[in-house]
Coordinates of C-alpha atoms and ligand atoms in Angstrom, one line a residue:
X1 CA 0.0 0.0 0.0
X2 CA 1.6 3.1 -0.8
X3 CA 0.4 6.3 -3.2
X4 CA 1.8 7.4 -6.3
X5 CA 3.1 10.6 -5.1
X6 CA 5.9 11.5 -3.0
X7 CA 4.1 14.8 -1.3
X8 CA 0.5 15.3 -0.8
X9 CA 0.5 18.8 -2.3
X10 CA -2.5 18.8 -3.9
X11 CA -5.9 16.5 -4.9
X12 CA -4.9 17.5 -8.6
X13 CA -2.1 15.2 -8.2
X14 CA -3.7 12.0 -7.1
X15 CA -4.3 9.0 -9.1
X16 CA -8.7 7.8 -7.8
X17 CA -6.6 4.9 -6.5
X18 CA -4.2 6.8 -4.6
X19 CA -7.6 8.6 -3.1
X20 CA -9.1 5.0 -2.8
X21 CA -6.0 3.8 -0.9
X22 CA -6.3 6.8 1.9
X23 CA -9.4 6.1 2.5
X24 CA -9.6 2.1 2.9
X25 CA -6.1 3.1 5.4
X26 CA -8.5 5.3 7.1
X27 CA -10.9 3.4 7.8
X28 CA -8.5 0.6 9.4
X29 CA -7.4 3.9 11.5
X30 CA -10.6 4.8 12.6
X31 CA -11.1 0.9 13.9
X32 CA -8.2 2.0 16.0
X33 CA -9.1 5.4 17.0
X34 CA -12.5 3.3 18.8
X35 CA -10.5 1.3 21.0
X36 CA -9.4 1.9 24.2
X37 CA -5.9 2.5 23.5
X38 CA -6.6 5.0 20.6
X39 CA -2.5 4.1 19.4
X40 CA -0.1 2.1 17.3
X41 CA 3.6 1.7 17.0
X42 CA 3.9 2.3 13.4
X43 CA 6.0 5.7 13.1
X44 CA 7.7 5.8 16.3
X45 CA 11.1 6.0 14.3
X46 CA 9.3 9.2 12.7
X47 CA 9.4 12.9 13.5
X48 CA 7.3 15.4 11.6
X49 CA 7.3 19.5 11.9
X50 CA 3.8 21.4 11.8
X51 CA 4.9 24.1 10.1
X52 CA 1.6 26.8 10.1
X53 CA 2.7 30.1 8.4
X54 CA -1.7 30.7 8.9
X55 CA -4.0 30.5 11.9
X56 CA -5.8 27.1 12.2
X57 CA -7.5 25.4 14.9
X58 CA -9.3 22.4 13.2
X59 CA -6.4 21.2 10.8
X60 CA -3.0 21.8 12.9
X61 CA -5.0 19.8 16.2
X62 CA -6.0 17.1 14.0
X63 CA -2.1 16.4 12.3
X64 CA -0.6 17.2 15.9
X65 CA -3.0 14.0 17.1
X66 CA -2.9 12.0 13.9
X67 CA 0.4 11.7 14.4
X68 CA 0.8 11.4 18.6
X69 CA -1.7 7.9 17.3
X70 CA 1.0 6.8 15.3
X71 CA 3.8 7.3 18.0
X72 CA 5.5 9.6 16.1
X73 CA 7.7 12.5 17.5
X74 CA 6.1 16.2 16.8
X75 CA 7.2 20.0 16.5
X76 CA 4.9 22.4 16.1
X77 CA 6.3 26.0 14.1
X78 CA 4.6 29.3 14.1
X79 CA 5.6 31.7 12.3
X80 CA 4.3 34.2 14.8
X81 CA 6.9 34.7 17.5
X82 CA 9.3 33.0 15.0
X83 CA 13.0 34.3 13.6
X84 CA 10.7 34.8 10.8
X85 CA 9.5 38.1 11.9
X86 CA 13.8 38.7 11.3
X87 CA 13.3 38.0 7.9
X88 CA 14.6 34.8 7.5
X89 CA 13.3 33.0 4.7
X90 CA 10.7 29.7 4.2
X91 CA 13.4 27.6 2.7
X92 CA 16.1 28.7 5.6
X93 CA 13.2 28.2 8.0
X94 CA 12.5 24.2 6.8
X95 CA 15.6 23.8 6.6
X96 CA 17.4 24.8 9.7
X97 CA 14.0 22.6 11.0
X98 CA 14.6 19.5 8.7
X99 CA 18.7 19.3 9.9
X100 CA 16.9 18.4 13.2
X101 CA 16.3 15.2 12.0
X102 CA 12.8 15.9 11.0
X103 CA 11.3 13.5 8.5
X104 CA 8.7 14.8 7.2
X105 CA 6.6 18.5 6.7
X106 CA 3.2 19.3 7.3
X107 CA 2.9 23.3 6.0
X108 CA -0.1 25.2 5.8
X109 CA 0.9 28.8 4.4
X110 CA -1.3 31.9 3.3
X111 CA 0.3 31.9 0.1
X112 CA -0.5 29.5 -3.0
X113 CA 1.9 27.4 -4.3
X114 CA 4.5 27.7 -0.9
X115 CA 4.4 24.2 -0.6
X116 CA 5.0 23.5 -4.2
X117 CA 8.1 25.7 -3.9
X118 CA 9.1 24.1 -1.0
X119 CA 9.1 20.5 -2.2
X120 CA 11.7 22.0 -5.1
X121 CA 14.3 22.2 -2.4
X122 CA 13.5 19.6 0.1
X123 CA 13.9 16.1 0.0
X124 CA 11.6 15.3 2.7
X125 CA 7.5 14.8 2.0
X126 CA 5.6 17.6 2.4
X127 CA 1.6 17.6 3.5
X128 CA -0.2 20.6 2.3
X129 CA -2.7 21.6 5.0
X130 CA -4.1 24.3 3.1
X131 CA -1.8 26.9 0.5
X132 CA -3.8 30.5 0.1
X133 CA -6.8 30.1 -2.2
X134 CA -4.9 26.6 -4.0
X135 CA -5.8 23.6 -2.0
X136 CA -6.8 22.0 1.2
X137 CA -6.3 18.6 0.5
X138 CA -6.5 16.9 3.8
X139 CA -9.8 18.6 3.9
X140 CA -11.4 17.8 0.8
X141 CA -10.2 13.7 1.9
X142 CA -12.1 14.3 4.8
X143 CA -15.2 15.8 3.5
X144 CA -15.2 12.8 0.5
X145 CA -14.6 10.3 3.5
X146 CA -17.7 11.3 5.4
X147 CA -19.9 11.9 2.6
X148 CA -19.0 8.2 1.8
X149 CA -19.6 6.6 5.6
X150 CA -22.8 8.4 5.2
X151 CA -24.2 7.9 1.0
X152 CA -21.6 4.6 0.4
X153 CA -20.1 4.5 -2.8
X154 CA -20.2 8.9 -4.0
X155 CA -20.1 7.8 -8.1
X156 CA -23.4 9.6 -9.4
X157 CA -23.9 11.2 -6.2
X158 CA -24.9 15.0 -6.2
X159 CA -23.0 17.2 -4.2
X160 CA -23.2 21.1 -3.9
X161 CA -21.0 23.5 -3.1
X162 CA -21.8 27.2 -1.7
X163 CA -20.8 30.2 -0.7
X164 CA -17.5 31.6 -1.3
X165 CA -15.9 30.0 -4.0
X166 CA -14.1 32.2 -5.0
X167 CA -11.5 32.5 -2.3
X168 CA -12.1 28.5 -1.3
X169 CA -8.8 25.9 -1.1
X170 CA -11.7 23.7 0.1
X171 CA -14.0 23.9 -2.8
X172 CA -11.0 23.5 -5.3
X173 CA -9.7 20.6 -3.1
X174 CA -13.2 19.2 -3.1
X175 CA -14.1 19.1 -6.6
X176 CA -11.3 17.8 -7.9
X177 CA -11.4 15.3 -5.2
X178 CA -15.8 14.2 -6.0
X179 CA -14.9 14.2 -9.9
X180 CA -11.9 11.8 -9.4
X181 CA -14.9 9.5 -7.3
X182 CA -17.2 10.1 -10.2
X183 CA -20.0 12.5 -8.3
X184 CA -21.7 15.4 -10.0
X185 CA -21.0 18.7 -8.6
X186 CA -22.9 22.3 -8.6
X187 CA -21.5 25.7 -6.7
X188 CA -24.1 28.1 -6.1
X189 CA -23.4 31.5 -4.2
X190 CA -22.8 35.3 -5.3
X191 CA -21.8 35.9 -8.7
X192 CA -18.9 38.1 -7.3
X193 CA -18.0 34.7 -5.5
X194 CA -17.8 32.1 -8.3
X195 CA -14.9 31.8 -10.5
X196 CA -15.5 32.9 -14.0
X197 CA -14.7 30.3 -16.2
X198 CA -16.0 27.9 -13.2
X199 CA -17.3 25.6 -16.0
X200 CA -13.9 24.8 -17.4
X201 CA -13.5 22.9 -14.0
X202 CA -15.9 20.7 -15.3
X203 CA -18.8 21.8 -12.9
X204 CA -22.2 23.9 -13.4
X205 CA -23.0 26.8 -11.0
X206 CA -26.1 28.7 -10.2
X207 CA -27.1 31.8 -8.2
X208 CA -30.1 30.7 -6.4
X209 CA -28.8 28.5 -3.0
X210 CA -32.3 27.0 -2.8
X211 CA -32.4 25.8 -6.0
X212 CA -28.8 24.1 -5.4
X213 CA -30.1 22.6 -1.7
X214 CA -33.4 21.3 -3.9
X215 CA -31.2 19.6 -6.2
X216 CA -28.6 18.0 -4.2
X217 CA -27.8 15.0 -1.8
X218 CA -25.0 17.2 0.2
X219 CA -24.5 20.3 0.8
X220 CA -21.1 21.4 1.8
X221 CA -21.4 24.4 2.7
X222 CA -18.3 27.3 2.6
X223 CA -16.8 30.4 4.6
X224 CA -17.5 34.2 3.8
X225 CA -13.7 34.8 3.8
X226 CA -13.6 38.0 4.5
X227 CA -9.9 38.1 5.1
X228 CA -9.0 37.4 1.7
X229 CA -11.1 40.3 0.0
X230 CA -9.1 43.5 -0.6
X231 CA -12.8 45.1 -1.7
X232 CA -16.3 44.3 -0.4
X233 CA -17.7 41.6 -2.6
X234 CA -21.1 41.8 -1.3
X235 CA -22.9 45.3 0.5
X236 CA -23.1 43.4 3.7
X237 CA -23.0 40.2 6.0
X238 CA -27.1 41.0 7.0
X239 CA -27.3 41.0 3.2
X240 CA -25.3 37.7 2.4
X241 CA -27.1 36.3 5.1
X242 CA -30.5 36.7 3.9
X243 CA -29.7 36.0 0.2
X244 CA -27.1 33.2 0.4
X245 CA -27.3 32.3 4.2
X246 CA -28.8 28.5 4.7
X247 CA -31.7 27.8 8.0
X248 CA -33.0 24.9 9.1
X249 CA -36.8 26.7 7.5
X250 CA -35.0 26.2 3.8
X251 CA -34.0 22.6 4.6
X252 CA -37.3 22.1 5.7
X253 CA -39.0 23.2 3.1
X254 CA -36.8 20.5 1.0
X255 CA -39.3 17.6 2.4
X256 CA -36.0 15.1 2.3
X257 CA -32.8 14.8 4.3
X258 CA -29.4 16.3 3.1
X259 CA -26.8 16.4 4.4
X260 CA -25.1 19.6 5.4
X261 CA -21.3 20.1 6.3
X262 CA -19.1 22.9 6.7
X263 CA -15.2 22.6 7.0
X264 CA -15.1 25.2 9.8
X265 CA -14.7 28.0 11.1
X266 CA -18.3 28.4 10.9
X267 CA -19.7 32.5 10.2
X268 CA -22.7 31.6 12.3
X269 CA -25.8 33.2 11.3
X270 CA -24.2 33.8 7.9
X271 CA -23.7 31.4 5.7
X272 CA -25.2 28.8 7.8
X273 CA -28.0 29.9 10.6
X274 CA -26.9 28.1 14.0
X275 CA -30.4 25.6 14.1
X276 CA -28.8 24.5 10.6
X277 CA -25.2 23.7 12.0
X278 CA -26.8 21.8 14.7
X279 CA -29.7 20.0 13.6
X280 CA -29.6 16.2 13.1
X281 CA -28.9 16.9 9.1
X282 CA -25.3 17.9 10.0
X283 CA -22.3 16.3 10.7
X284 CA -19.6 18.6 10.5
X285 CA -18.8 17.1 14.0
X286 CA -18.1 13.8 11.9
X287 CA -15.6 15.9 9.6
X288 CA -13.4 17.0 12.9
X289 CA -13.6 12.9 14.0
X290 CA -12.7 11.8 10.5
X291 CA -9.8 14.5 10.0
X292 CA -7.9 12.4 12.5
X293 CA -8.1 8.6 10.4
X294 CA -7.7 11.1 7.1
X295 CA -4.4 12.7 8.5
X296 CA -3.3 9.5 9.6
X297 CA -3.7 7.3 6.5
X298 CA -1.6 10.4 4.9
X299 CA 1.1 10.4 6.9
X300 CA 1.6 6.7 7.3
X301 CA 1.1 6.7 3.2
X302 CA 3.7 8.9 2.8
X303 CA 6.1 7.7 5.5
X304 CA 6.6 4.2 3.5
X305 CA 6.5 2.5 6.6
X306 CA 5.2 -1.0 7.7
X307 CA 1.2 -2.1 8.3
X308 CA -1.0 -1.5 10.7
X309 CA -0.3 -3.4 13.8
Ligands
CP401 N1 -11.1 23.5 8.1 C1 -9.9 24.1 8.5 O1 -8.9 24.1 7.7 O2 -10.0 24.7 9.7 P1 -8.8 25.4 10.4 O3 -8.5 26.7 9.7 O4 -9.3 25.7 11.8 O5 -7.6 24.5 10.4

């Protein structure tokens, strides 16, 4: 078992089987996250460096514990209150890291492409966890992972998208991810935050959020990320709300079950209305649970070491 990669920089990358392998690894991990010793021996001759250049709650926790249940060693790098603030530079940074005796990099970085860059002047395997508006890909594996425990086989299966596109590693991540399992996928939010050209990706799009919620089986539903917009791109949160925001009325008024997910943080009472986050349609909870047997399955994968004891 191993994937046809030697970093996991991107879905874009991955062979279906590669994303077939994660998962069936997974779920042997997630047999072994329910017992009572929630631990194996596999990489305890392994140290990896969380490198997070971003703020991040939700993926940085989940690779620090992923890889405490594999026994191996961890570092954990900010770049706030690093020699960074100095001006040294990424590559001096992962390096001066890596001639610790690190083995491997987890990076998350505000810019795209960082860890692309990086892996030209590294030898050890890099982990993306999320590269400015690129990809997420940990994430999208995730999100496919639970949609899957929940629909079975996601071939033919419809899966919507919405909110900010636009400025989304997730939704990028994702649909490469559902095409490569054969599911249908339709964004819906703002024009000002779909892509133009969207379409060349190989998916349709549409304005109107309730006609995307009537037509699909999931919605995964996206951040306003206000951080990453130079210039308004709507004339207000009340507005988006109203216009693009999802309740638990407009599921509802569906008259079947979806299921609703959001990769966190959640806007609440933007683009998703608190009764909707918590009501029995969503298991974003089950996303955090899954990131764990996800993050595993990659860096075992990647390591190249022996099988699950
Ligand atoms: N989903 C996600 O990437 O969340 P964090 O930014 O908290 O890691």
């Amino acid at each position: 078992m191993s994937l046809s990669v030697k970093h996991l920089l991107g879905i874009k990358d991955l062979a279906k089987e590669d994303i077939q392998t994660i998962f069936s690894t997974a779920d042997n991990f997630k047999q072994v996250l329910q017992r009572p010793i929630k631990k194996v021996p596999s990489l305890r001759d392994t140290t990896v460096a969380n490198i997070f250049f971003e703020n991040s709650t939700r993926t940085r926790i989940s690779f620090e514990l992923a890889e405490k249940r594999l026994s191996a060693d961890s570092v954990n790098f900010s770049a706030a209150g690093s020699s960074v603030s100095k001006g040294e530079t990424l590559i001096d940074t992962v390096n001066n890291i890596l001639s610790m005796k690190v083995d491997m990099v987890v990076m998350r970085h505000s810019a795209s492409g960082a860890p692309h860059f990086l892996s030209q002047h590294i030898d050890a395997s890099i982990i993306n966890a999320g590269d400015g508006t690129n990809e997420h890909p940990t994430q999208a594996l995730l999100d496919a992972f639970s949609m899957r425990e929940k629909l079975g086989d996601l071939k033919g299966k419809k899966i919507a998208i919405i909110g900010d596109i636009l400025h989304s590693r997730v939704a990028l991540s994702n649909i490469y991810c559902l095409q490569k399992l054969g599911a249908e996928v339709l964004v819906a939010g703002p024009p000002t935050l779909i892509p133009k050209h969207i379409e060349a990706l190989g998916v349709a799009y549409t304005y109107d959020v309730k006609k995307a919620l009537a037509w699909c089986e999931v919605a995964n539903v996206l951040r306003i990320q206000l951080e990453r917009q130079n210039k308004p791109l709507f004339s207000s949160l009340r507005e988006y709300a109203l216009y693009y925001g999802i309740n638990k009325d407009m599921l509802d008024s569906i008259q079947r079950d979806i299921l609703i997910m959001h990769p966190g943080p959640i806007n609440r009472g933007v683009e998703l209305s608190s009764d909707a986050a918590d009501s029995k349609q969503s298991i974003i909870l089950n996303q955090v649970e899954n990131g764990v047997a996800i993050r595993m399955a990659a860096i075992y994968l990647l390591s190249g070491k022996a099988i699950i004891e």
